[in-house]
Tab-separated table of C-alpha atoms in Angstrom:
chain	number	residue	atom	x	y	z
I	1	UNK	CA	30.316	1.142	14.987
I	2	UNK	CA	27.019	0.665	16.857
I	3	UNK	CA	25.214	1.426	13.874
I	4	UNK	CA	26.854	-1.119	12.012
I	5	UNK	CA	26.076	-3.626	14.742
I	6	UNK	CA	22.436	-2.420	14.179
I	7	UNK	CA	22.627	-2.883	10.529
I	8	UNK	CA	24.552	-6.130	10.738
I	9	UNK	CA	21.760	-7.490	13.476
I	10	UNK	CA	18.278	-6.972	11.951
I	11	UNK	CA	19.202	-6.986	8.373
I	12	UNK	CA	16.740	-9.398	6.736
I	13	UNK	CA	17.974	-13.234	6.638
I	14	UNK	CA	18.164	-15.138	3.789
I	15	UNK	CA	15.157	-17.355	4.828
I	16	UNK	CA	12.811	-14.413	5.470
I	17	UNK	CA	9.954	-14.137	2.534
I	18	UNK	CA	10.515	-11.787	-0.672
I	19	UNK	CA	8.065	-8.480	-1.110
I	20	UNK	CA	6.188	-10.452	-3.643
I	21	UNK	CA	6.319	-13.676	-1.362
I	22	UNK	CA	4.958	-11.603	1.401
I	23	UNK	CA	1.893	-9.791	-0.368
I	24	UNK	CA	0.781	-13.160	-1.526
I	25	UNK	CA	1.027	-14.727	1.696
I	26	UNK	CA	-1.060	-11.589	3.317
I	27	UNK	CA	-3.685	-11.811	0.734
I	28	UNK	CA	-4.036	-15.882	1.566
I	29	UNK	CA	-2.943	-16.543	-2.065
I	30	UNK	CA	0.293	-18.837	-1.216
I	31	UNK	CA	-0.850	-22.790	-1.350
I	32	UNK	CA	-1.129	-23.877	1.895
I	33	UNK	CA	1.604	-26.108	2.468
I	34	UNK	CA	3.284	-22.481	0.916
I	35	UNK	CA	1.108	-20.544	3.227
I	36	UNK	CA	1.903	-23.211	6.703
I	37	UNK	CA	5.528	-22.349	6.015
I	38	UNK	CA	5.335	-18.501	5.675
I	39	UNK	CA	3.230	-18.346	9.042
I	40	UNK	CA	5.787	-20.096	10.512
I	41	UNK	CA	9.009	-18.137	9.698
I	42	UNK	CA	6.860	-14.787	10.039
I	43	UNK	CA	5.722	-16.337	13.566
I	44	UNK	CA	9.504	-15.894	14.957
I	45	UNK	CA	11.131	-13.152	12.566
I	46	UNK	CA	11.278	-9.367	13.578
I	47	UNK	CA	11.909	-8.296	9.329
I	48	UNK	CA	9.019	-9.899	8.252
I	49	UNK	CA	6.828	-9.022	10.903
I	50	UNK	CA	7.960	-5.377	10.468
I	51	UNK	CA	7.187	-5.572	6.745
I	52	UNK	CA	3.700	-6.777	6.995
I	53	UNK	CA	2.618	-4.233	9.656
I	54	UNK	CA	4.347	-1.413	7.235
I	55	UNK	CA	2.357	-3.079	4.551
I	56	UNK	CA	-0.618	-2.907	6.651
I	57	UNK	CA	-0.213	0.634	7.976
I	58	UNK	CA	0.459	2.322	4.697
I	59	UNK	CA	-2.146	0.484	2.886
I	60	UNK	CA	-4.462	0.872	5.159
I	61	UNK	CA	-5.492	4.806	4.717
I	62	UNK	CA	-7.506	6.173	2.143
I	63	UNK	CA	-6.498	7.842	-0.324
I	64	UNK	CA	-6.001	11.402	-0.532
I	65	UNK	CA	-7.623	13.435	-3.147
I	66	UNK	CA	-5.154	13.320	-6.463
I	67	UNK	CA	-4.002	17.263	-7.057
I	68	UNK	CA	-2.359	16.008	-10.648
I	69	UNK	CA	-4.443	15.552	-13.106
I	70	UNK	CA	-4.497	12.721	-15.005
I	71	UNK	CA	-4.866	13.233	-18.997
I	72	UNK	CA	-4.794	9.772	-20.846
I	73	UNK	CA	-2.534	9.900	-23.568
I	74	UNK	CA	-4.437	11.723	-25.787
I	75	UNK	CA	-4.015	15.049	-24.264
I	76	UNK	CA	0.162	15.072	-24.393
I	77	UNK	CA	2.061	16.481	-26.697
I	78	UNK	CA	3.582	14.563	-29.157
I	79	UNK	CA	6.567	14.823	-28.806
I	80	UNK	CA	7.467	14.451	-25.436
I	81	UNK	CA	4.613	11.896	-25.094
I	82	UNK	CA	5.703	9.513	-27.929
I	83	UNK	CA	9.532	9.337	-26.091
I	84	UNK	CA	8.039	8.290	-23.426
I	85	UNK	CA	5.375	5.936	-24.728
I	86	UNK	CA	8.084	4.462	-26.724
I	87	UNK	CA	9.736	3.538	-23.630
I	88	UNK	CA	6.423	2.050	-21.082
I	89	UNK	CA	4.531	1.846	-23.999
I	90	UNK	CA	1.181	2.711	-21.658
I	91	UNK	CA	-0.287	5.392	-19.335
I	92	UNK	CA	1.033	8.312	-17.664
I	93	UNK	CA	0.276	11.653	-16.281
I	94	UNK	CA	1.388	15.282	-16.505
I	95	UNK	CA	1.963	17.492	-13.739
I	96	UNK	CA	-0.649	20.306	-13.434
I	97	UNK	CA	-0.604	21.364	-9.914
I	98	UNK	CA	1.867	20.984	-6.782
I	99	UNK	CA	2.107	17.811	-4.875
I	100	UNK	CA	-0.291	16.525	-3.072
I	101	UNK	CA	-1.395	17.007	0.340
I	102	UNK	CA	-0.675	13.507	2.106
I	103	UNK	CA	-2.724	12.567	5.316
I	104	UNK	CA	-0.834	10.925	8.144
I	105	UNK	CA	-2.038	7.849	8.823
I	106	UNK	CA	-3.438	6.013	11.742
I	107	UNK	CA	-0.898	4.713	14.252
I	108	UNK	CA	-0.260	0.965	13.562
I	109	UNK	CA	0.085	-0.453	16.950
I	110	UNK	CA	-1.680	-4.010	17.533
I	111	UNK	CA	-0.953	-7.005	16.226
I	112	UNK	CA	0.766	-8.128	13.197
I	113	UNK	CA	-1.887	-9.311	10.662
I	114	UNK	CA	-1.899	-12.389	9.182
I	115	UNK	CA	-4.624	-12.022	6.463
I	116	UNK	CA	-5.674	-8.568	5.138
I	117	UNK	CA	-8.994	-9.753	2.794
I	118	UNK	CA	-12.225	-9.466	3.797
I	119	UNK	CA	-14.480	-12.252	1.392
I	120	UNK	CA	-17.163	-10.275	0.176
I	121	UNK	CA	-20.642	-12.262	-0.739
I	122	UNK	CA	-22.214	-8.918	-2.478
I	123	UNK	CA	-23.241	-7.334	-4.091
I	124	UNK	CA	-21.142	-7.280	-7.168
I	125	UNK	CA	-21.772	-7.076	-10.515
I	126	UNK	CA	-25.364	-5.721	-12.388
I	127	UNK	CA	-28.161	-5.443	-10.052
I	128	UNK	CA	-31.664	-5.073	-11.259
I	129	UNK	CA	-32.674	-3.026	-8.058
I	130	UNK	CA	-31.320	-1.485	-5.172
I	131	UNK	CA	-29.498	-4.149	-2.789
I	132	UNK	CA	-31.241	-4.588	0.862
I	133	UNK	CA	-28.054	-5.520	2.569
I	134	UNK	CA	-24.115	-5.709	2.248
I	135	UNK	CA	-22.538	-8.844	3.124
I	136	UNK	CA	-19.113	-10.535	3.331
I	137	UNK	CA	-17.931	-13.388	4.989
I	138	UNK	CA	-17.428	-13.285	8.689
I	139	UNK	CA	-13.529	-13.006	10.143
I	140	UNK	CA	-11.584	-14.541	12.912
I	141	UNK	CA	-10.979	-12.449	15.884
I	142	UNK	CA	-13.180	-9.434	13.797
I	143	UNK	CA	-15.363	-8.005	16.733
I	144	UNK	CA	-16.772	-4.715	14.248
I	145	UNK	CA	-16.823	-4.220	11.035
I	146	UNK	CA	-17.195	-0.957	9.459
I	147	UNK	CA	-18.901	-0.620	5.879
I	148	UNK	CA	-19.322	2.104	3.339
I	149	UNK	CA	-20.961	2.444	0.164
I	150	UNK	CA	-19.349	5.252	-2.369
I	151	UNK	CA	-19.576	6.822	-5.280
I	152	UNK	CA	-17.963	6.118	-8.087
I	153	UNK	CA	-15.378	9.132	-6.847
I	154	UNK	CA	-15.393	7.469	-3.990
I	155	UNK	CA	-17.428	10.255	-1.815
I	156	UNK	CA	-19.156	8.268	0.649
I	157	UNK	CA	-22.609	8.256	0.889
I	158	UNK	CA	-23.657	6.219	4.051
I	159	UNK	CA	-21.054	4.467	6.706
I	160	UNK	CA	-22.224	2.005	9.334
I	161	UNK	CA	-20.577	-0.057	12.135
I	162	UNK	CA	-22.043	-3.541	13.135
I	163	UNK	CA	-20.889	-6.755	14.741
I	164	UNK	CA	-22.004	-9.394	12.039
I	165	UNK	CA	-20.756	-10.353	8.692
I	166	UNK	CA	-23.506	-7.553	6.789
I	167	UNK	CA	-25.715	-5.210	7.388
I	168	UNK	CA	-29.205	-3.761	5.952
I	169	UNK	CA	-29.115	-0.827	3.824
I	170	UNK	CA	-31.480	1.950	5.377
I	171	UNK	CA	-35.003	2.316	3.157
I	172	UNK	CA	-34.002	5.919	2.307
I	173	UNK	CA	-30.083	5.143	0.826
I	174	UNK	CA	-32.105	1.944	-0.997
I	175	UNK	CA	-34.507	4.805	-2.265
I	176	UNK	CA	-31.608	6.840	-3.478
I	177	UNK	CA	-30.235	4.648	-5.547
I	178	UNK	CA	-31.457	4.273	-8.957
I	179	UNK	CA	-30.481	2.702	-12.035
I	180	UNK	CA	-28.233	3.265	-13.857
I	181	UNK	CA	-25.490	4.045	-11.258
I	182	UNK	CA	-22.508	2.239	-10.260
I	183	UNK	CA	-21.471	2.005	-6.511
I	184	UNK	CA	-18.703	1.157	-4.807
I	185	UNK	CA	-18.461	-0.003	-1.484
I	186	UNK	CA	-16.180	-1.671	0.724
I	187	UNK	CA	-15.384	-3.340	4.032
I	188	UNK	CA	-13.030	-3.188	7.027
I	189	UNK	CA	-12.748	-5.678	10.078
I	190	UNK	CA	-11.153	-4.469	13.562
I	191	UNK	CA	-10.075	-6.657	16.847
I	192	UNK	CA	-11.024	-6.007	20.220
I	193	UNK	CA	-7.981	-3.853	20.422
I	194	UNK	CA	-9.784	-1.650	17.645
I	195	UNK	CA	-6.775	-2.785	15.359
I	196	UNK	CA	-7.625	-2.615	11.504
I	197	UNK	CA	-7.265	-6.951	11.049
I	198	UNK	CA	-8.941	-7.329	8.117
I	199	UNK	CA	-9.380	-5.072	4.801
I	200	UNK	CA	-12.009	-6.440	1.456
I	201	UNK	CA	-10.642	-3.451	-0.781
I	202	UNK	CA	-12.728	-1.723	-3.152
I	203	UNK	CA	-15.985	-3.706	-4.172
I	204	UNK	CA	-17.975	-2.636	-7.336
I	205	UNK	CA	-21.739	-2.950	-7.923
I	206	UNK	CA	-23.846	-1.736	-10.835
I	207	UNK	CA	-27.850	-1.027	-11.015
I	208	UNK	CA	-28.929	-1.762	-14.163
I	209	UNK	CA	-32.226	-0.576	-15.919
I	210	UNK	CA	-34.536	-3.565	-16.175
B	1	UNK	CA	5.299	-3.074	-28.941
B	2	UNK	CA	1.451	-3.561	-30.649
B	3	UNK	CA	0.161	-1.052	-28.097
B	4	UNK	CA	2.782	1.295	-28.144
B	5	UNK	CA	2.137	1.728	-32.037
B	6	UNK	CA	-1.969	1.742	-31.054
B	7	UNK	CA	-0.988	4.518	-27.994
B	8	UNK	CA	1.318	6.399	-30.357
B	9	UNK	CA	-1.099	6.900	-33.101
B	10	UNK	CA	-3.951	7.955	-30.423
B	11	UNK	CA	-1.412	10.790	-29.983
B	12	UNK	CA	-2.014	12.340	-33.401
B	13	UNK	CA	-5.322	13.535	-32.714
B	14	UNK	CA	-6.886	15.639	-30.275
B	15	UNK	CA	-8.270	13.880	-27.062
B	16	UNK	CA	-11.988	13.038	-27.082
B	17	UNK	CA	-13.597	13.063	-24.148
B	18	UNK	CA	-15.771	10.166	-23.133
B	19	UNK	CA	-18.306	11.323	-20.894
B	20	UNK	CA	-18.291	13.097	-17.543
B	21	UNK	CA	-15.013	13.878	-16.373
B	22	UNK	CA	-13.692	12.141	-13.045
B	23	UNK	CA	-10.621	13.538	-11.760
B	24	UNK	CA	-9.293	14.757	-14.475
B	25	UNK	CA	-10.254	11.404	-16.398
B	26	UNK	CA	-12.852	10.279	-18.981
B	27	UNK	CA	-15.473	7.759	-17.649
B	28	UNK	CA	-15.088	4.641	-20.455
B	29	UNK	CA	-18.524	2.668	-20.520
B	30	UNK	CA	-18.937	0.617	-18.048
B	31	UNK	CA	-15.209	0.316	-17.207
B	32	UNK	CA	-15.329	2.361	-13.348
B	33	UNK	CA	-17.670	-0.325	-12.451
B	34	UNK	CA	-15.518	-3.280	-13.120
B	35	UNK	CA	-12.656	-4.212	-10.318
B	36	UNK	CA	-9.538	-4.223	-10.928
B	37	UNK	CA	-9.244	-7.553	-11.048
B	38	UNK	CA	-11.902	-7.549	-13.650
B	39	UNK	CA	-10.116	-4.713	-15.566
B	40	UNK	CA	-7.057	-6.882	-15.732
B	41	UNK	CA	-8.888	-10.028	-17.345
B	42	UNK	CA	-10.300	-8.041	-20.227
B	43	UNK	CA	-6.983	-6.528	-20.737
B	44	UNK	CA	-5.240	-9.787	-20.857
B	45	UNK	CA	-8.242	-10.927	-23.294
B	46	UNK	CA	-6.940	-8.368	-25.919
B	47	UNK	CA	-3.824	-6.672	-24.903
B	48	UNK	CA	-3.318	-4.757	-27.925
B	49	UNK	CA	-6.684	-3.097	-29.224
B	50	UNK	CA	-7.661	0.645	-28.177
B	51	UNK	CA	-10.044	-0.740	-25.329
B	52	UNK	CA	-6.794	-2.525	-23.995
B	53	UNK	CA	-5.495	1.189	-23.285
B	54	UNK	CA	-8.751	2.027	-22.043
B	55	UNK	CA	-8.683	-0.154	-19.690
B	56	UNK	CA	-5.235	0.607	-18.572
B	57	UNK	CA	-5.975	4.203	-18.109
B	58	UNK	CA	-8.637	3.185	-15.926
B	59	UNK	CA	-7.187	0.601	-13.856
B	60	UNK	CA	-4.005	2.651	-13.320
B	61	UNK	CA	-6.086	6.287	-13.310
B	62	UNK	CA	-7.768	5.033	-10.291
B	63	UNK	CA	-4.448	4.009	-8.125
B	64	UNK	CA	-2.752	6.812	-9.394
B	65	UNK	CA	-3.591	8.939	-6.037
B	66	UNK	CA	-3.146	6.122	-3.624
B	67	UNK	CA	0.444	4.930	-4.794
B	68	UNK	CA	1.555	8.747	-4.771
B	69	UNK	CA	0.284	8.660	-1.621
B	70	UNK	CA	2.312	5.299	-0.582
B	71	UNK	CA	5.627	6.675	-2.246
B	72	UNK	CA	5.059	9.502	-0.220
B	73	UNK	CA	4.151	7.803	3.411
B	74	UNK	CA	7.389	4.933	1.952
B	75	UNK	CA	10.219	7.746	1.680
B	76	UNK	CA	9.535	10.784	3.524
B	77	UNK	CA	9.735	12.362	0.516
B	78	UNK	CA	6.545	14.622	-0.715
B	79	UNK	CA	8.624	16.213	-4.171
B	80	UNK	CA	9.628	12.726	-5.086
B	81	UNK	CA	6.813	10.963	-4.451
B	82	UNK	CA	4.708	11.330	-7.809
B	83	UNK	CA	7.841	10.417	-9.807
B	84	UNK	CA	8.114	7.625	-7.642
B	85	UNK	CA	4.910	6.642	-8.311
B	86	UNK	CA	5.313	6.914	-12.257
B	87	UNK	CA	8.101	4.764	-11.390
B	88	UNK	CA	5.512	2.435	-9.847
B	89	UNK	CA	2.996	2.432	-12.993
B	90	UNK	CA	5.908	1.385	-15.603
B	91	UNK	CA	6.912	-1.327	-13.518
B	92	UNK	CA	3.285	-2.220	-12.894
B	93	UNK	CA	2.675	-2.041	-16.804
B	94	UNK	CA	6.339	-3.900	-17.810
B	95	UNK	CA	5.188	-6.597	-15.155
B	96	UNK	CA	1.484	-6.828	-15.812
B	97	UNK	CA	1.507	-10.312	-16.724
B	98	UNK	CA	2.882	-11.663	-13.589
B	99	UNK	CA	0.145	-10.425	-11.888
B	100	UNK	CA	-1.548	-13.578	-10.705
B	101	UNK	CA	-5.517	-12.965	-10.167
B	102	UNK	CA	-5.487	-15.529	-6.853
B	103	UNK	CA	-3.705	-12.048	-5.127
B	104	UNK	CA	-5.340	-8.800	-4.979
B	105	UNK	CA	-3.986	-6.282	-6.945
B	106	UNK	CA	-3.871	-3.421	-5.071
B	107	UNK	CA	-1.483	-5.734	-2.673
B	108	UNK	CA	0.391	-6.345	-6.075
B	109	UNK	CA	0.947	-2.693	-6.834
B	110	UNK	CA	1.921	-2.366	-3.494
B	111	UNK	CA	4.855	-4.858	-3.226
B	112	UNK	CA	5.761	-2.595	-6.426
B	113	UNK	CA	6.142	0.287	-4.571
B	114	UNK	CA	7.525	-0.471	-1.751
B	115	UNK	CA	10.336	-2.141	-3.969
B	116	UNK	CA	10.804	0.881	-5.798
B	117	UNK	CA	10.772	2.582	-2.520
B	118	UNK	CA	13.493	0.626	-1.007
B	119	UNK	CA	15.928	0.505	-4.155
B	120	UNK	CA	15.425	4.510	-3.581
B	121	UNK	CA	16.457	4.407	-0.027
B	122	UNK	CA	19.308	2.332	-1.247
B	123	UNK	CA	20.481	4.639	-3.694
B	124	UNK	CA	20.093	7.602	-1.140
B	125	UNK	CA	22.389	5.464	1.357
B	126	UNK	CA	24.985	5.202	-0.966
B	127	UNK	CA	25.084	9.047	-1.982
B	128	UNK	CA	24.873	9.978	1.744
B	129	UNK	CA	27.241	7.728	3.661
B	130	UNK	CA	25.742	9.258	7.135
B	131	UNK	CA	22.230	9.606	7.494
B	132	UNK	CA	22.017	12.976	8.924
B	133	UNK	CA	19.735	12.197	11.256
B	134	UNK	CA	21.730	9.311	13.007
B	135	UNK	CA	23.832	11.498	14.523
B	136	UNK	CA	21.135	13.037	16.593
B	137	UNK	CA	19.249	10.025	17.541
B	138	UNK	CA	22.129	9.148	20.513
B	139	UNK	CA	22.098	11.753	23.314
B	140	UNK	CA	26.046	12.144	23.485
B	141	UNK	CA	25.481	11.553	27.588
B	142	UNK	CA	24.035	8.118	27.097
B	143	UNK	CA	26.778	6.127	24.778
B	144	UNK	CA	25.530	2.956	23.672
B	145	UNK	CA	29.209	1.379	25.068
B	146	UNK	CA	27.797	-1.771	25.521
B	147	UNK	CA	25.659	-2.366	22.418
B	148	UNK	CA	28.818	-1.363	20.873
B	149	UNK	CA	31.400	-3.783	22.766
B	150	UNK	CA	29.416	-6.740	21.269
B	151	UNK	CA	30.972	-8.921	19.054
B	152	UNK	CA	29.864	-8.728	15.382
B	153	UNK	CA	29.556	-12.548	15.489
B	154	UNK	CA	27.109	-12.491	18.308
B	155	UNK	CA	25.151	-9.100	17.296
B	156	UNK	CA	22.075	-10.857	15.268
B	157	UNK	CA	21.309	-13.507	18.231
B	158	UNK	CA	22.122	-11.263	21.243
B	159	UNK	CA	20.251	-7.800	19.917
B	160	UNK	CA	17.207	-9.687	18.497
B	161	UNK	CA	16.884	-11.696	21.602
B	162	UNK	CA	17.212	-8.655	23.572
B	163	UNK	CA	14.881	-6.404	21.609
B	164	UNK	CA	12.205	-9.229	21.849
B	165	UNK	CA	13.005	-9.016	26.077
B	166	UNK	CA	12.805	-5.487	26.327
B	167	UNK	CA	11.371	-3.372	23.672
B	168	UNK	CA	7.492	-2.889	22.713
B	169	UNK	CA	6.270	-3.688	19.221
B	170	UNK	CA	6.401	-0.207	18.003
B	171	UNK	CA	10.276	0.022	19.128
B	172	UNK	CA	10.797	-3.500	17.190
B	173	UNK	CA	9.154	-2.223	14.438
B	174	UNK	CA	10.845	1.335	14.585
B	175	UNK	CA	14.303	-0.110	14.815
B	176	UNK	CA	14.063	-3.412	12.425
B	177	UNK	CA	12.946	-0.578	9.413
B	178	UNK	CA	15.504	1.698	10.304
B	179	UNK	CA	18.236	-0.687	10.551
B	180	UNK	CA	17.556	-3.950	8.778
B	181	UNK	CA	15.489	-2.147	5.676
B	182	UNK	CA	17.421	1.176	5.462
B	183	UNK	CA	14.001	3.479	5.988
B	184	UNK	CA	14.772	7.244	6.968
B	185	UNK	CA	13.250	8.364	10.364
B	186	UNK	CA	11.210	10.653	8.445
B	187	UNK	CA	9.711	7.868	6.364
B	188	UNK	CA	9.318	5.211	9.019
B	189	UNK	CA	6.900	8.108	11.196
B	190	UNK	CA	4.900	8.770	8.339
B	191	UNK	CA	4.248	5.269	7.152
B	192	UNK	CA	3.376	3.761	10.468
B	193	UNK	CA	1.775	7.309	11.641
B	194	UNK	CA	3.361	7.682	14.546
B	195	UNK	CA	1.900	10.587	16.186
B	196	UNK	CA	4.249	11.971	18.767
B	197	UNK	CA	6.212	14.747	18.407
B	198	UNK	CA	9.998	13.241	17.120
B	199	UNK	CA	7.939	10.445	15.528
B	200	UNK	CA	10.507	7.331	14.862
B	201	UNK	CA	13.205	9.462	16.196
B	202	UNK	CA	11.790	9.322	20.000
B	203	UNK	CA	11.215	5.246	19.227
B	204	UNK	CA	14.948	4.679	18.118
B	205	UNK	CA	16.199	6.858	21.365
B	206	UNK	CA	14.154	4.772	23.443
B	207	UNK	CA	14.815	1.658	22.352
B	208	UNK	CA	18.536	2.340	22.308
B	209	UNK	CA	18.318	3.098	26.088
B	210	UNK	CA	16.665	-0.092	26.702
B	211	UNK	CA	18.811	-2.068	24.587
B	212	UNK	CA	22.315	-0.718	26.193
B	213	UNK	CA	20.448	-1.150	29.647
B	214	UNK	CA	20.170	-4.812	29.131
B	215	UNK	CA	23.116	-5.668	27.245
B	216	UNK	CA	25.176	-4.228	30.705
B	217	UNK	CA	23.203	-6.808	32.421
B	218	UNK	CA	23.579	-9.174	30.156
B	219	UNK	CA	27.480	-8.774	29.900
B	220	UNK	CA	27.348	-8.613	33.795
B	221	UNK	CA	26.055	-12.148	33.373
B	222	UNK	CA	28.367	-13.361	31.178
């Protein structure tokens, strides 16, 4: 009985936003009469609000490293491969190994975010040399930001913490990296309650040789 | 159907590998460089050539460990999860044109999963009638009498209005998964990382005890 009551009282309302509705309205991309709106209803409603801080908590750890091995289609065997192309018609993996290892991940607590992107200014794209400095732009309420520049694999090669929209990349890491190499790097903006506000997602950068 | 025929016919001959090996998967020129926004652009420009596939292996190669990992952190459910998550990638490929490029897409892929997530802890529901762990959340001591005693008419104003009065974020959170969107314990505690030792279970306790506490005052009032 009480646990219909439950059910009955916080099951989502037919006004609250869609999954798809939702992820668009985090990422900003709703127009903004669209966008006005969403804030509004997620301002006063308990399913939405729980759905965007799920979104945000889940999303927000790094990935673990993958313990299946992914193959391409060319390394299946026909058979059992073409039954299944036939059906997705694309990519898919075979199980080598037991499942993965899965971190926990940090508490959630805070705020529920309105906007998850970080704008990054660059670098992206081919570089002719080493870039001096990372930037993005800057975001409300954002007291830190935290930046890291990977490798391809992801494997971090330098981390840094600073209070403005970019930061300098040390002489030594500039020295390190030469063409051709391709870098990824990316950026992640916290509160003054050190809650994760603000995420840019994986950015991509490329020396080139001259 | 185009790229099925082109992916079908790659099967016929032995995999070439392109490059150094990353995970398990070739390096394509150029390709790991490119976002995935990017990647999705120049498959859209050409859908059915072999670069097409290329570029799918790449742009789905790389989220392959993350969604497993969301699956995972969405159900509770570490044997399920990578089947989930294959789950993910054919809906991701069947869909791949309603992906609109204003949206990230790792955002995109996410609303994915946690769809695929939910029609799993849907289908669960209906095979189990009782979530096993419901029946411990309620110390047998402490019955929720008066959260019970309220009218199903009056449930969705009184207990929302109540859990904004009394409860903390973490026990609005807690309870609106469990209840409103059918997430296990288990699931909720790893995908919000709770910490503590019962995880969501210690939340839903909690916040039951809170919410019967006020709704005696409340019917006291009224």
């Amino acid at each position: 009985m009480e646990r219909e009551i439950l059910r009955a009282a916080l099951a989502p309302g037919a006004d609250c936003l869609s999954m798809e509705e939702l992820g668009r309205y985090a990422d900003g991309a709703l127009g903004p009469a669209e966008q006005t709106a969403a804030a509004a209803h997620v301002d006063g409603c308990l399913n939405c609000q729980a759905e965007l801080a799920l979104m945000r908590a889940v999303t927000s750890t790094a990935a673990p490293a993958p313990r299946r091995r992914w193959m391409g289609l060319g390394a299946l065997p026909l058979a059992a491969a073409a039954a299944v192309v036939l059906m997705v018609g694309g990519v898919l993996y075979v199980r080598t190994e037991k499942p993965p290892e899965l971190p926990r991940a940090t508490p959630s607590g805070g705020e529920v975010t309105r906007s998850l992107a970080v704008s990054v200014r660059g670098p992206l794209g081919d570089q002719t040399e080493a870039p001096r400095r990372l930037e993005w732009l800057a975001v409300e309420r954002a007291v830190r930001y935290r930046v890291r520049l990977m490798e391809v694999d992801r494997r971090e090669i330098w981390s840094a913490t600073t209070s403005d929209p970019g930061v300098d990349l040390p002489s030594t890491i500039r020295a390190s990296l030469t063409a051709p190499r391709a870098l990824r790097w990316d950026v992640t903006a916290y509160n003054a309650s050190d809650a994760v506000i603000a995420e840019s997602g994986l950015q991509s950068f490329r020396l080139v040789v001259r | 159907m185009a790229l099925t025929c082109v992916a079908v016919f790659r099967l016929r001959r032995p995999h070439v590998s392109l490059g150094r090996a990353w995970e398990g998967r070739p390096i394509l020129g150029g390709m790991d460089a490119l976002s995935d926004e990017e990647l999705v652009a120049q498959y859209r420009r050409a859908p059915t050539t072999e670069r097409a596939r290329q570029l799918l292996d790449e742009l789905f190669g790389r989220h392959r460990p993350q969604v497993v990992s969301w699956c995972y952190r969405l159900t509770g459910d570490r044997a399920r999860a990578p089947d989930l998550a294959q789950d993910v990638f054919v809906k991701a490929y069947a869909s791949l044109d309603g992906f609109r490029s204003d949206s990230k897409f790792t955002t995109w892929l996410y609303v994915i999963a946690r769809n695929r997530c939910r029609d799993e802890h849907r289908a669960r529901a209906s095979r189990v009638r009782e979530a096993p762990e419901e029946a411990a959340v309620d110390p047998p001591s402490e019955p929720n009498d008066a959260l019970a005693a309220l009218a199903a008419r009056d449930a969705r104003t009184v207990v929302r209005a109540m859990m904004d009065e009394v409860l903390d974020e973490t026990e609005k959170r807690v309870m609106t998964l469990h209840y409103g969107h059918d997430m296990p314990l288990g699931a909720i505690t790893e995908a919000l990382g709770l910490t503590n030792a019962s995880g969501a279970k210690a939340y839903i306790v909690s916040a039951k005890r809170k919410l019967n506490a006020a709704m005696k005052k409340w019917n006291a009032r009224s």
